[in-house]
């Protein structure tokens, strides 16, 4: 009794928080959230880091650490990525294919997205769903179908690079359309109407207003197309015609069963670098293109991230 | 003959089973500041979009200086629009936004440059030509939108709630400016708004719309003082709508029955026996001491007094149960009514208007100005 009474009038003494308050303080930093996030990031990076580590292994093993070297990149006269013609061929073909897919899927997807926006009426709803179908179809089913198509009805095309490119463009297109349409939705119809109102014929509305506003999304979809193609295994595998149409994922998969060497890790590391480079490049280009559209820094990245879905 | 004469003939627009514009006939002479006013969904914006060419009418004609343009695509119509959302091109500078449409007019580079400068000067945007729209305030963006349309020197300018997204202070400034520009250029303005103050202060004529049709089209003063329908009276400003029955009607006016009381109105377009509402503006009702005698006086009791600065709004419950709103100016020698005071209200015959009863417009209890709903 006598101890509680004066403490009411006493000036507030900074009281050390109980540990219960520390844990459940709603004004504090969300520690658990941060810890969980970092744990997840570490966990997801771990296999990648491990794979990269073994790319620099000086021994032949892909399981035990044997010092550091660049042997599997180019120093080894026969087995390194640089000197093994099969690995080199796979890398070349993968990048070639990815470039073709990028350059075909982006303009095609953009045109499709613009067309879908104009198309109101019966059928447009169905077309919408069909366009997005490849996003959810099992890739294997899609690839088997494609394989049958190119060996029967479209036999004149046959298997090989062309078939692989067509196959990859087909499913990449859905992503491109998704990205472009997302951006179109934020652009809004009123800008188009304003341009027409000011005298611009339909082609100019697209050329002078819509396309410039779509450039960031187009850059994003280029990147996505590239990444999807580089990553693709199932479609490339089914539609390949021989050694010269083997992609990196296919090569890694087949060699992993034969005599795997850290050269495969080196190859994967190179692919990772190429992808990262593409991302950085896209970001730089994006920043340059959207300058002035947003005022705050870092928003370009956010916009890119939104456009990437 | 000056350009910019717009005539709408039997204009109809349907969306599936909804008729947005239901047979509008309207004539807007060149150089007029014409406003379409109405609540959300009354068809005012659709009518404007039909004139601009963004929508195709299902029936009717749109004549600009006598030529039907209802089948002309928007980019070939000599009308320009200022959008509520501004619809500026975010990737172009102010200068390029304003100059956008000049490319489609036969003007030299130097001439185009001069006109862009002139347009920017007219809306007071000098010095901001190289900014992007994202770096401008809402009011400045609206000025760019205005300059972009005016630079083409259209005979008719369409404005779709152009001040809707701005704060009250800026709205007043831009209202004055819009009116100045319109008078200076002599361009026909067709203005869409749901804001009655905006409509009354700027317009030469106002069309009050309802359900895709024009309820009344008149000058602001006539619209306010002599509304043709209960809907117009209710939508424009505050009004008292008292349900009455017309007991006697002749050239000199009418006698109206309200419970056991009789009121006289100076004008009446309705025949005897009709159900009607008597409309009187709160500022025209006089508050007198209890027991004062004379025609059109009724006893009542003060139910509520709301202080509003330069005046107070007194709500009086009449003996018949009707609630009447009275505006009492805060003058030095005004009587100070208090809640519960018995009073007498005087409704001068010349201010009493007899309108047809309208089931959709709430009567009996007086209603304040219609709630302001953003966007049509």
XYZ file of C-alpha atoms in Angstrom:
685
model
C 0.000 0.000 0.000
C 2.587 2.523 1.080
C 4.759 1.746 -1.926
C 2.060 2.213 -4.552
C 0.633 5.507 -3.346
C 3.653 7.797 -3.862
C 4.571 6.180 -7.165
C 1.420 7.678 -8.684
C 2.716 11.206 -8.172
C 6.360 10.426 -8.875
C 7.704 11.549 -12.291
C 7.666 8.768 -14.835
C 10.824 6.781 -14.461
C 11.939 5.083 -17.704
C 10.974 1.558 -16.979
C 12.742 -1.355 -18.595
C 10.300 -3.206 -20.783
C 9.387 -6.735 -19.867
C 10.406 -9.336 -22.396
C 6.784 -9.931 -23.128
C 6.450 -6.310 -24.230
C 9.568 -6.577 -26.343
C 8.124 -9.471 -28.279
C 4.654 -8.137 -28.796
C 5.348 -4.426 -29.079
C 3.116 -3.270 -31.944
C 5.237 -0.119 -32.441
C 8.519 -2.004 -32.610
C 10.254 -3.402 -35.662
C 8.632 -6.564 -37.007
C 11.524 -8.817 -35.953
C 9.911 -12.157 -36.617
C 8.960 -11.054 -40.072
C 12.505 -9.929 -40.780
C 14.024 -13.131 -39.444
C 11.651 -15.328 -41.432
C 12.318 -13.354 -44.601
C 16.082 -13.569 -44.233
C 15.942 -17.262 -43.431
C 13.956 -17.842 -46.576
C 16.318 -15.777 -48.716
C 19.333 -17.658 -47.366
C 17.645 -20.992 -47.870
C 16.692 -20.227 -51.477
C 20.173 -18.903 -52.286
C 22.011 -21.775 -50.651
C 21.799 -24.286 -53.507
C 22.755 -21.610 -56.013
C 25.765 -20.526 -53.974
C 26.785 -24.143 -53.515
C 26.561 -24.803 -57.236
C 28.643 -21.712 -57.956
C 31.211 -22.807 -55.374
C 31.745 -26.115 -57.155
C 32.144 -24.375 -60.493
C 35.424 -23.111 -59.060
C 36.484 -26.471 -57.686
C 39.961 -27.528 -58.771
C 39.173 -31.228 -58.499
C 36.811 -33.322 -60.548
C 34.323 -33.824 -57.757
C 31.001 -32.034 -57.557
C 30.452 -33.100 -53.960
C 33.675 -32.526 -52.031
C 35.573 -29.274 -51.854
C 38.954 -29.441 -53.547
C 40.388 -25.934 -53.568
C 39.778 -23.092 -56.010
C 40.556 -22.830 -59.726
C 39.167 -21.613 -63.028
C 39.832 -25.007 -64.493
C 36.211 -25.706 -65.476
C 35.713 -22.367 -67.125
C 38.629 -22.378 -69.547
C 41.831 -23.752 -68.070
C 41.111 -27.415 -68.700
C 42.166 -28.183 -72.312
C 39.307 -30.593 -73.068
C 36.648 -30.588 -70.351
C 36.177 -26.862 -69.563
C 33.178 -24.929 -70.896
C 35.480 -22.991 -73.177
C 37.121 -26.078 -74.651
C 34.343 -28.646 -74.654
C 32.544 -28.168 -77.996
C 29.309 -29.770 -76.745
C 28.988 -27.327 -73.833
C 29.924 -24.409 -76.016
C 27.386 -25.459 -78.603
C 24.681 -25.739 -75.947
C 25.440 -22.255 -74.618
C 25.415 -20.782 -78.095
C 22.158 -22.488 -79.000
C 20.451 -21.466 -75.750
C 21.336 -17.813 -76.221
C 20.438 -17.883 -79.904
C 17.066 -19.414 -79.138
C 16.413 -16.951 -76.341
C 17.183 -14.012 -78.627
C 14.838 -15.305 -81.331
C 12.038 -15.896 -78.813
C 12.552 -12.440 -77.308
C 12.455 -10.639 -80.620
C 9.411 -12.536 -81.888
C 7.306 -12.800 -78.737
C 7.531 -9.164 -77.640
C 6.110 -7.415 -80.735
C 3.615 -10.207 -81.298
C 2.428 -10.098 -77.685
C 2.199 -6.313 -77.750
C 0.096 -6.405 -80.905
C -2.121 -9.078 -79.363
C -2.584 -7.093 -76.174
C -3.509 -3.977 -78.142
C -5.909 -5.998 -80.257
C -7.548 -7.572 -77.220
C -8.080 -4.112 -75.759
C -9.942 -2.942 -78.860
C -11.944 -6.131 -79.233
C -15.208 -5.863 -77.387
C -18.016 -8.240 -78.116
C -18.834 -11.927 -78.346
C -15.739 -14.089 -78.285
C -13.463 -11.626 -76.573
C -14.008 -13.234 -73.186
C -13.194 -16.701 -74.512
C -10.121 -15.395 -76.335
C -8.977 -13.845 -73.073
C -9.084 -17.165 -71.292
C -7.521 -19.115 -74.157
C -4.630 -16.658 -74.279
C -3.899 -17.200 -70.624
C -4.362 -20.950 -70.786
C -0.670 -21.773 -71.398
C 0.092 -20.240 -67.986
C -1.729 -23.094 -66.286
C -1.433 -25.978 -68.758
C 1.165 -28.532 -67.637
C 4.189 -27.845 -69.795
C 4.634 -31.515 -70.536
C 1.149 -31.783 -72.058
C 1.832 -28.686 -74.107
C 5.202 -30.019 -75.275
C 3.815 -33.420 -76.258
C 1.095 -31.693 -78.238
C 3.639 -29.512 -79.962
C 5.763 -32.552 -80.740
C 2.806 -34.288 -82.418
C 2.002 -31.121 -84.337
C 5.481 -30.744 -85.768
C 5.824 -34.408 -86.663
C 2.412 -34.707 -88.357
C 0.294 -31.738 -89.455
C 3.171 -29.295 -89.568
C 5.663 -31.907 -90.695
C 7.110 -29.512 -93.265
C 8.562 -27.488 -90.400
C 9.862 -30.578 -88.627
C 11.758 -30.685 -85.379
C 14.692 -28.399 -84.722
C 15.455 -24.781 -83.966
C 12.380 -23.410 -85.772
C 10.057 -25.769 -83.918
C 11.764 -24.970 -80.612
C 11.415 -21.230 -81.245
C 7.749 -21.534 -82.231
C 7.037 -23.685 -79.193
C 8.718 -21.294 -76.789
C 7.140 -18.222 -78.379
C 3.735 -19.839 -77.978
C 3.886 -20.102 -74.217
C 5.997 -16.983 -73.711
C 3.340 -14.980 -75.527
C 0.890 -15.400 -72.647
C 3.339 -13.723 -70.307
C 4.017 -10.878 -72.706
C 0.299 -10.267 -73.208
C -0.217 -10.335 -69.445
C 2.524 -7.763 -68.839
C 1.473 -5.424 -71.663
C -2.179 -5.580 -70.719
C -1.348 -4.783 -67.131
C 0.371 -1.624 -68.238
C -2.414 -0.797 -70.701
C -4.914 -0.994 -67.888
C -2.991 1.640 -65.923
C -2.659 3.867 -68.988
C -6.430 4.085 -69.303
C -8.682 4.778 -72.241
C -8.909 8.515 -71.735
C -5.427 9.178 -73.102
C -6.379 7.389 -76.311
C -9.591 9.347 -76.495
C -7.713 12.583 -75.902
C -5.311 11.828 -78.738
C -8.163 11.027 -81.120
C -9.982 14.130 -79.945
C -6.957 16.256 -80.827
C -7.026 14.903 -84.362
C -4.774 11.854 -84.282
C -5.948 9.068 -86.610
C -6.013 5.566 -85.036
C -2.502 4.625 -86.211
C -1.073 7.775 -84.655
C -2.900 7.120 -81.391
C -0.937 3.885 -81.175
C 2.343 5.264 -82.494
C 2.495 8.604 -80.716
C 0.779 7.771 -77.444
C 0.305 4.090 -76.664
C 3.640 2.644 -77.795
C 5.812 5.263 -76.045
C 3.844 4.647 -72.870
C 4.253 0.902 -73.323
C 8.045 0.945 -73.731
C 8.760 0.056 -70.079
C 6.366 -2.892 -70.246
C 7.845 -3.922 -73.567
C 11.323 -3.918 -72.027
C 10.037 -5.968 -69.124
C 8.435 -8.500 -71.437
C 11.663 -8.823 -73.447
C 13.406 -9.736 -70.247
C 10.736 -12.212 -69.230
C 10.774 -13.844 -72.660
C 14.550 -14.187 -72.479
C 14.444 -15.689 -68.994
C 11.643 -18.115 -69.851
C 13.455 -19.321 -72.952
C 16.851 -19.744 -71.272
C 15.155 -21.668 -68.489
C 12.988 -23.899 -70.651
C 13.689 -27.605 -70.662
C 10.556 -29.544 -71.560
C 9.621 -27.808 -74.807
C 13.242 -27.592 -76.009
C 13.758 -31.262 -75.240
C 10.660 -32.450 -77.099
C 11.204 -30.308 -80.153
C 14.968 -30.821 -80.446
C 16.254 -32.606 -83.516
C 19.834 -33.493 -82.566
C 23.110 -32.419 -81.048
C 23.097 -28.948 -82.625
C 19.685 -28.131 -81.089
C 20.685 -29.075 -77.555
C 20.180 -26.259 -75.051
C 22.050 -25.718 -71.794
C 19.371 -27.230 -69.538
C 19.194 -30.251 -71.856
C 23.005 -30.663 -71.836
C 23.188 -30.332 -68.063
C 20.408 -32.864 -67.645
C 21.946 -35.460 -69.959
C 25.521 -35.062 -68.696
C 24.424 -35.232 -65.086
C 23.669 -38.900 -65.731
C 26.876 -39.597 -67.686
C 30.177 -38.332 -66.419
C 29.366 -35.073 -64.694
C 32.209 -32.632 -64.055
C 32.196 -29.182 -62.400
C 32.142 -27.841 -65.977
C 28.350 -28.173 -65.732
C 28.407 -25.914 -62.668
C 30.590 -23.494 -64.579
C 28.071 -23.520 -67.426
C 25.194 -22.885 -65.022
C 27.163 -20.058 -63.430
C 27.652 -18.448 -66.810
C 23.931 -18.725 -67.503
C 23.182 -17.110 -64.159
C 25.530 -14.248 -64.990
C 23.921 -13.745 -68.385
C 20.466 -13.620 -66.790
C 21.615 -11.169 -64.118
C 23.234 -9.024 -66.757
C 19.982 -8.966 -68.699
C 18.123 -7.881 -65.561
C 20.580 -5.083 -64.813
C 20.487 -3.945 -68.418
C 16.693 -3.922 -68.402
C 16.703 -1.879 -65.213
C 19.141 0.674 -66.603
C 17.192 1.025 -69.838
C 13.948 1.245 -67.910
C 15.317 3.983 -65.679
C 16.436 5.968 -68.679
C 13.078 5.604 -70.406
C 10.814 6.487 -67.517
C 12.883 9.446 -66.368
C 10.573 12.312 -65.481
C 7.485 10.154 -65.400
C 7.960 9.535 -61.708
C 9.578 11.947 -59.352
C 10.909 9.737 -56.565
C 13.954 7.550 -56.957
C 13.668 3.820 -56.863
C 10.178 3.975 -58.239
C 11.501 2.893 -61.608
C 12.475 -0.393 -60.071
C 9.105 -0.690 -58.422
C 7.412 -0.002 -61.736
C 9.611 -2.588 -63.421
C 8.773 -5.045 -60.693
C 5.045 -4.367 -61.184
C 5.365 -4.731 -64.914
C 7.180 -7.988 -64.413
C 4.192 -9.122 -62.380
C -21.727 33.789 -89.561
C -19.721 32.715 -86.579
C -18.995 29.042 -86.133
C -19.886 26.799 -83.259
C -23.621 26.345 -83.555
C -24.608 22.940 -82.187
C -27.974 21.313 -82.674
C -28.941 17.941 -81.262
C -31.922 16.274 -82.887
C -33.634 13.302 -81.238
C -30.368 11.959 -79.865
C -30.605 8.454 -78.397
C -27.933 6.238 -76.855
C -28.620 2.854 -75.328
C -26.307 0.481 -73.506
C -27.899 -2.934 -73.703
C -31.240 -2.327 -71.996
C -30.297 0.960 -70.330
C -31.181 4.110 -72.203
C -28.527 6.628 -71.228
C -29.697 9.392 -73.556
C -33.370 9.329 -74.331
C -34.219 11.578 -77.243
C -32.527 14.886 -76.609
C -33.329 17.943 -78.711
C -31.217 20.949 -77.987
C -29.942 24.026 -79.732
C -26.793 25.759 -78.564
C -26.067 28.947 -80.502
C -22.487 29.889 -81.319
C -20.527 31.496 -78.504
C -22.775 30.362 -75.696
C -21.581 29.009 -72.363
C -23.953 26.098 -72.072
C -24.058 23.764 -69.101
C -25.569 20.340 -68.677
C -26.347 19.811 -65.023
C -27.696 16.772 -63.305
C -27.095 13.979 -60.823
C -24.946 10.942 -61.587
C -26.341 8.795 -64.345
C -28.594 11.470 -65.835
C -26.922 11.136 -69.229
C -25.013 14.414 -69.292
C -21.571 12.877 -69.777
C -22.901 10.432 -72.379
C -24.398 13.341 -74.305
C -21.040 15.094 -74.227
C -19.237 11.948 -75.382
C -21.716 11.638 -78.238
C -20.906 15.179 -79.337
C -17.169 14.454 -79.039
C -17.572 11.257 -81.046
C -16.355 8.738 -78.482
C -19.744 7.035 -78.630
C -21.987 6.376 -81.596
C -25.605 7.449 -81.200
C -28.289 4.813 -81.743
C -30.531 7.440 -83.227
C -30.621 11.143 -83.934
C -28.358 13.774 -85.366
C -25.593 16.040 -84.133
C -25.354 19.146 -86.279
C -22.351 21.443 -86.148
C -23.111 24.595 -88.108
C -25.803 22.692 -89.971
C -23.730 19.628 -90.943
C -24.536 16.285 -89.393
C -21.393 14.858 -87.811
C -22.904 11.931 -85.927
C -21.107 9.489 -88.251
C -17.773 11.332 -88.250
C -14.960 9.732 -86.218
C -13.667 11.837 -83.307
C -10.365 12.754 -84.933
C -12.180 14.412 -87.807
C -14.617 16.404 -85.671
C -13.945 20.061 -85.121
C -14.715 19.873 -81.431
C -12.231 19.361 -78.626
C -12.627 17.976 -75.164
C -11.242 18.757 -71.737
C -11.412 15.613 -69.647
C -12.165 15.318 -65.961
C -9.054 13.160 -65.580
C -7.058 15.691 -67.692
C -5.841 12.749 -69.846
C -2.483 14.408 -70.447
C 0.266 12.443 -72.173
C 2.642 11.614 -69.310
C 5.615 10.990 -71.589
C 5.456 14.397 -73.241
C 6.409 17.802 -71.891
C 3.826 20.516 -71.376
C 4.988 22.079 -74.634
C 4.549 18.844 -76.581
C 1.220 18.122 -74.948
C -0.107 21.491 -76.029
C 1.375 21.124 -79.510
C 0.093 17.560 -80.018
C -2.938 18.375 -82.134
C -1.291 21.090 -84.238
C 0.444 18.378 -86.220
C -2.904 17.532 -87.786
C -3.637 21.088 -88.798
C -1.993 22.695 -91.773
C 0.327 25.070 -89.969
C 4.016 25.808 -90.402
C 6.494 24.980 -87.653
C 6.906 28.631 -86.750
C 3.162 29.193 -86.664
C 2.678 26.093 -84.500
C 5.347 27.329 -82.103
C 3.707 30.744 -81.863
C 0.306 29.219 -81.148
C 1.688 26.915 -78.456
C 3.284 29.929 -76.766
C 0.040 31.881 -77.033
C -2.032 29.055 -75.598
C 0.393 28.588 -72.709
C 0.248 32.310 -72.027
C -3.532 32.332 -72.095
C -3.776 29.736 -69.326
C -0.758 31.213 -67.480
C 1.644 28.338 -67.907
C 4.703 30.281 -69.059
C 7.923 28.882 -67.678
C 6.516 25.405 -67.201
C 6.716 24.348 -70.858
C 9.485 21.843 -70.312
C 8.003 20.079 -67.321
C 6.303 16.728 -67.566
C 2.659 16.484 -66.411
C 3.777 14.426 -63.407
C 5.697 17.421 -62.119
C 2.676 19.728 -62.124
C -0.073 20.346 -59.587
C -3.672 19.402 -60.314
C -4.624 22.954 -61.237
C -1.659 23.314 -63.563
C -2.469 19.999 -65.223
C -5.992 21.210 -65.836
C -4.583 24.327 -67.489
C -2.443 22.189 -69.775
C -5.519 20.182 -70.751
C -7.335 23.421 -71.513
C -4.446 24.878 -73.528
C -4.060 21.632 -75.466
C -7.674 21.859 -76.619
C -7.827 25.628 -77.162
C -4.645 25.784 -79.235
C -6.571 24.106 -82.056
C -9.053 26.987 -82.047
C -12.105 24.709 -82.096
C -15.497 26.316 -82.649
C -16.856 24.184 -79.809
C -15.110 23.130 -76.607
C -16.530 20.282 -74.546
C -15.706 20.231 -70.842
C -16.448 17.130 -68.792
C -16.438 18.146 -65.133
C -13.052 19.796 -65.653
C -12.875 21.102 -62.100
C -14.177 17.953 -60.453
C -10.824 16.809 -59.096
C -9.693 20.157 -57.693
C -10.136 21.598 -54.227
C -12.760 24.242 -53.557
C -10.466 27.275 -53.575
C -8.834 26.354 -56.879
C -12.211 25.623 -58.392
C -13.375 29.169 -57.777
C -10.212 30.601 -59.364
C -10.514 28.395 -62.403
C -14.239 29.099 -62.760
C -13.450 32.775 -63.162
C -10.635 31.988 -65.561
C -12.733 29.639 -67.694
C -15.409 32.279 -68.024
C -12.798 34.891 -68.976
C -11.298 32.663 -71.654
C -14.701 31.753 -73.020
C -15.723 35.404 -73.345
C -12.376 36.382 -74.807
C -12.410 33.695 -77.513
C -16.137 33.570 -78.151
C -15.963 29.791 -78.368
C -19.058 27.727 -77.664
C -18.527 25.947 -74.347
C -20.540 22.858 -73.522
C -19.900 22.185 -69.890
C -20.917 19.153 -67.885
C -21.121 19.300 -64.116
C -23.069 18.040 -61.141
C -22.149 21.145 -59.174
C -25.036 23.611 -59.165
C -22.915 26.566 -58.038
C -20.556 26.055 -60.952
C -23.509 25.858 -63.320
C -25.189 28.988 -61.968
C -22.117 31.214 -61.829
C -20.620 30.533 -65.250
C -23.361 29.604 -67.667
C -25.407 31.583 -70.126
C -27.893 28.741 -70.133
C -28.253 25.560 -68.131
C -30.007 22.336 -69.046
C -31.009 20.298 -66.019
C -31.030 16.649 -67.010
C -32.734 13.646 -65.531
C -32.988 10.075 -66.742
C -31.496 10.832 -70.157
C -33.849 13.703 -70.844
C -33.811 17.450 -70.396
C -35.969 18.490 -67.484
C -35.618 22.231 -68.020
C -33.342 24.414 -70.081
C -33.119 28.075 -69.182
C -30.940 30.905 -67.961
C -29.606 30.432 -64.433
C -31.867 33.100 -62.918
C -35.005 31.665 -64.447
C -33.972 28.165 -63.461
C -33.547 29.190 -59.854
C -36.470 31.539 -59.511
C -38.963 29.821 -61.751
C -38.172 26.111 -61.808
C -40.523 24.225 -64.086
C -40.594 21.025 -62.076
C -40.196 19.859 -58.522
C -37.034 18.013 -59.579
C -35.358 21.190 -60.815
C -36.439 23.108 -57.724
C -35.053 20.380 -55.533
C -31.788 19.952 -57.424
C -30.929 23.627 -57.670
C -30.438 25.242 -54.297
C -32.479 24.683 -51.174
C -36.232 24.601 -51.490
C -39.382 23.881 -49.546
C -41.719 21.544 -51.350
C -45.112 21.521 -49.622
C -47.709 19.058 -50.897
C -50.952 20.895 -51.599
C -54.101 20.503 -53.630
C -55.198 23.113 -56.151
C -58.713 24.158 -55.152
C -59.191 27.004 -57.567
C -57.202 28.134 -60.576
C -57.714 31.039 -62.941
C -55.696 33.660 -64.775
C -54.940 35.607 -61.599
C -53.419 32.651 -59.855
C -54.676 29.889 -57.667
C -55.936 28.941 -54.288
C -54.191 26.031 -52.680
C -55.456 23.840 -49.912
C -53.051 22.829 -47.234
C -54.919 21.053 -44.471
C -57.547 23.534 -43.269
C -55.494 26.479 -44.513
C -55.701 28.187 -47.853
C -52.746 29.725 -49.640
C -52.766 31.989 -52.659
C -50.218 31.771 -55.444
C -49.849 34.395 -58.162
C -49.142 32.005 -60.967
C -50.328 28.481 -61.544
C -50.139 26.322 -64.626
C -52.072 23.438 -63.158
C -55.856 22.933 -63.346
C -58.076 22.931 -60.263
C -58.204 19.616 -58.467
C -54.664 18.610 -59.263
C -52.257 17.271 -56.711
C -49.345 19.648 -56.555
C -46.440 20.872 -54.516
C -46.022 24.475 -53.539
C -42.376 25.503 -53.865
C -40.845 28.368 -51.972
C -37.163 29.137 -51.391
C -36.154 29.366 -47.714
C -34.912 32.956 -48.209
C -38.381 34.042 -49.391
C -40.256 32.804 -46.341
C -40.816 35.505 -43.712
C -40.833 34.716 -40.027
C -43.322 36.805 -38.064
C -44.539 36.994 -34.506
C -47.077 34.448 -33.446
C -50.627 35.513 -34.180
C -49.907 37.964 -36.994
C -52.790 38.135 -39.434
C -53.035 38.285 -43.224
C -53.130 36.029 -46.235
C -50.632 33.166 -46.666
C -49.715 33.158 -43.016
C -49.603 29.969 -41.039
C -48.828 29.208 -37.419
C -46.006 26.930 -36.521
C -43.404 26.094 -33.937
C -39.638 26.468 -34.190
C -38.150 23.018 -34.156
C -34.512 23.758 -34.768
C -32.218 26.710 -35.331
C -28.960 26.212 -37.197
C -26.467 29.054 -37.093
C -24.710 29.481 -40.440
C -22.737 32.697 -40.100
C -24.382 35.408 -42.133
C -27.782 33.778 -41.764
C -29.490 31.140 -39.751
C -31.665 28.370 -40.917
C -34.807 27.997 -38.889
C -36.883 24.868 -39.230
C -40.514 25.460 -38.466
C -43.057 22.706 -37.956
C -46.339 24.004 -39.355
C -49.687 23.218 -37.796
C -50.323 20.813 -40.667
C -47.207 18.824 -39.774
C -45.106 20.056 -42.645
C -41.527 21.047 -41.881
C -40.612 24.379 -43.436
C -37.113 25.747 -43.802
C -36.709 29.473 -43.308
C -33.584 31.537 -43.902
C -33.323 34.375 -41.429
C -30.553 36.898 -42.078
C -28.510 37.833 -39.056
C -29.373 41.517 -39.087
C -29.031 43.833 -36.162
C -32.736 44.041 -35.405
C -33.794 40.579 -36.457
C -35.975 38.595 -34.142
C -34.103 35.779 -32.484
C -36.208 32.657 -32.762
C -35.505 29.914 -30.321
C -36.386 26.296 -30.238
C -39.974 25.774 -29.120
C -41.106 29.339 -29.902
C -44.522 29.643 -31.513
C -44.208 31.719 -34.682
C -46.109 32.643 -37.792
C -44.662 32.082 -41.249
C -45.535 34.265 -44.180
C -45.229 32.841 -47.693
C -45.675 35.771 -50.100
C -47.925 34.772 -53.052
C -45.453 35.994 -55.645
C -42.758 33.651 -54.357
C -45.025 30.654 -54.140
C -44.761 28.439 -57.218
C -47.161 25.630 -57.944
C -45.508 22.581 -59.502
C -46.808 19.174 -60.459
C -46.319 16.577 -57.731
C -43.471 14.205 -58.493
C -43.301 10.860 -56.744
C -39.531 10.671 -57.192
C -38.881 13.997 -55.504
C -39.298 13.939 -51.742
C -41.798 16.528 -50.565
C -43.515 17.198 -47.232
C -40.238 17.341 -45.402
C -38.122 20.019 -46.869
C -34.947 18.761 -48.431
C -31.563 20.340 -48.613
C -29.589 20.626 -51.811
C -29.092 17.225 -53.346
C -26.100 15.432 -52.005
C -23.036 16.101 -54.091
C -22.039 12.909 -55.797
C -18.619 12.937 -57.458
C -18.379 11.804 -61.058
C -21.336 11.265 -63.305
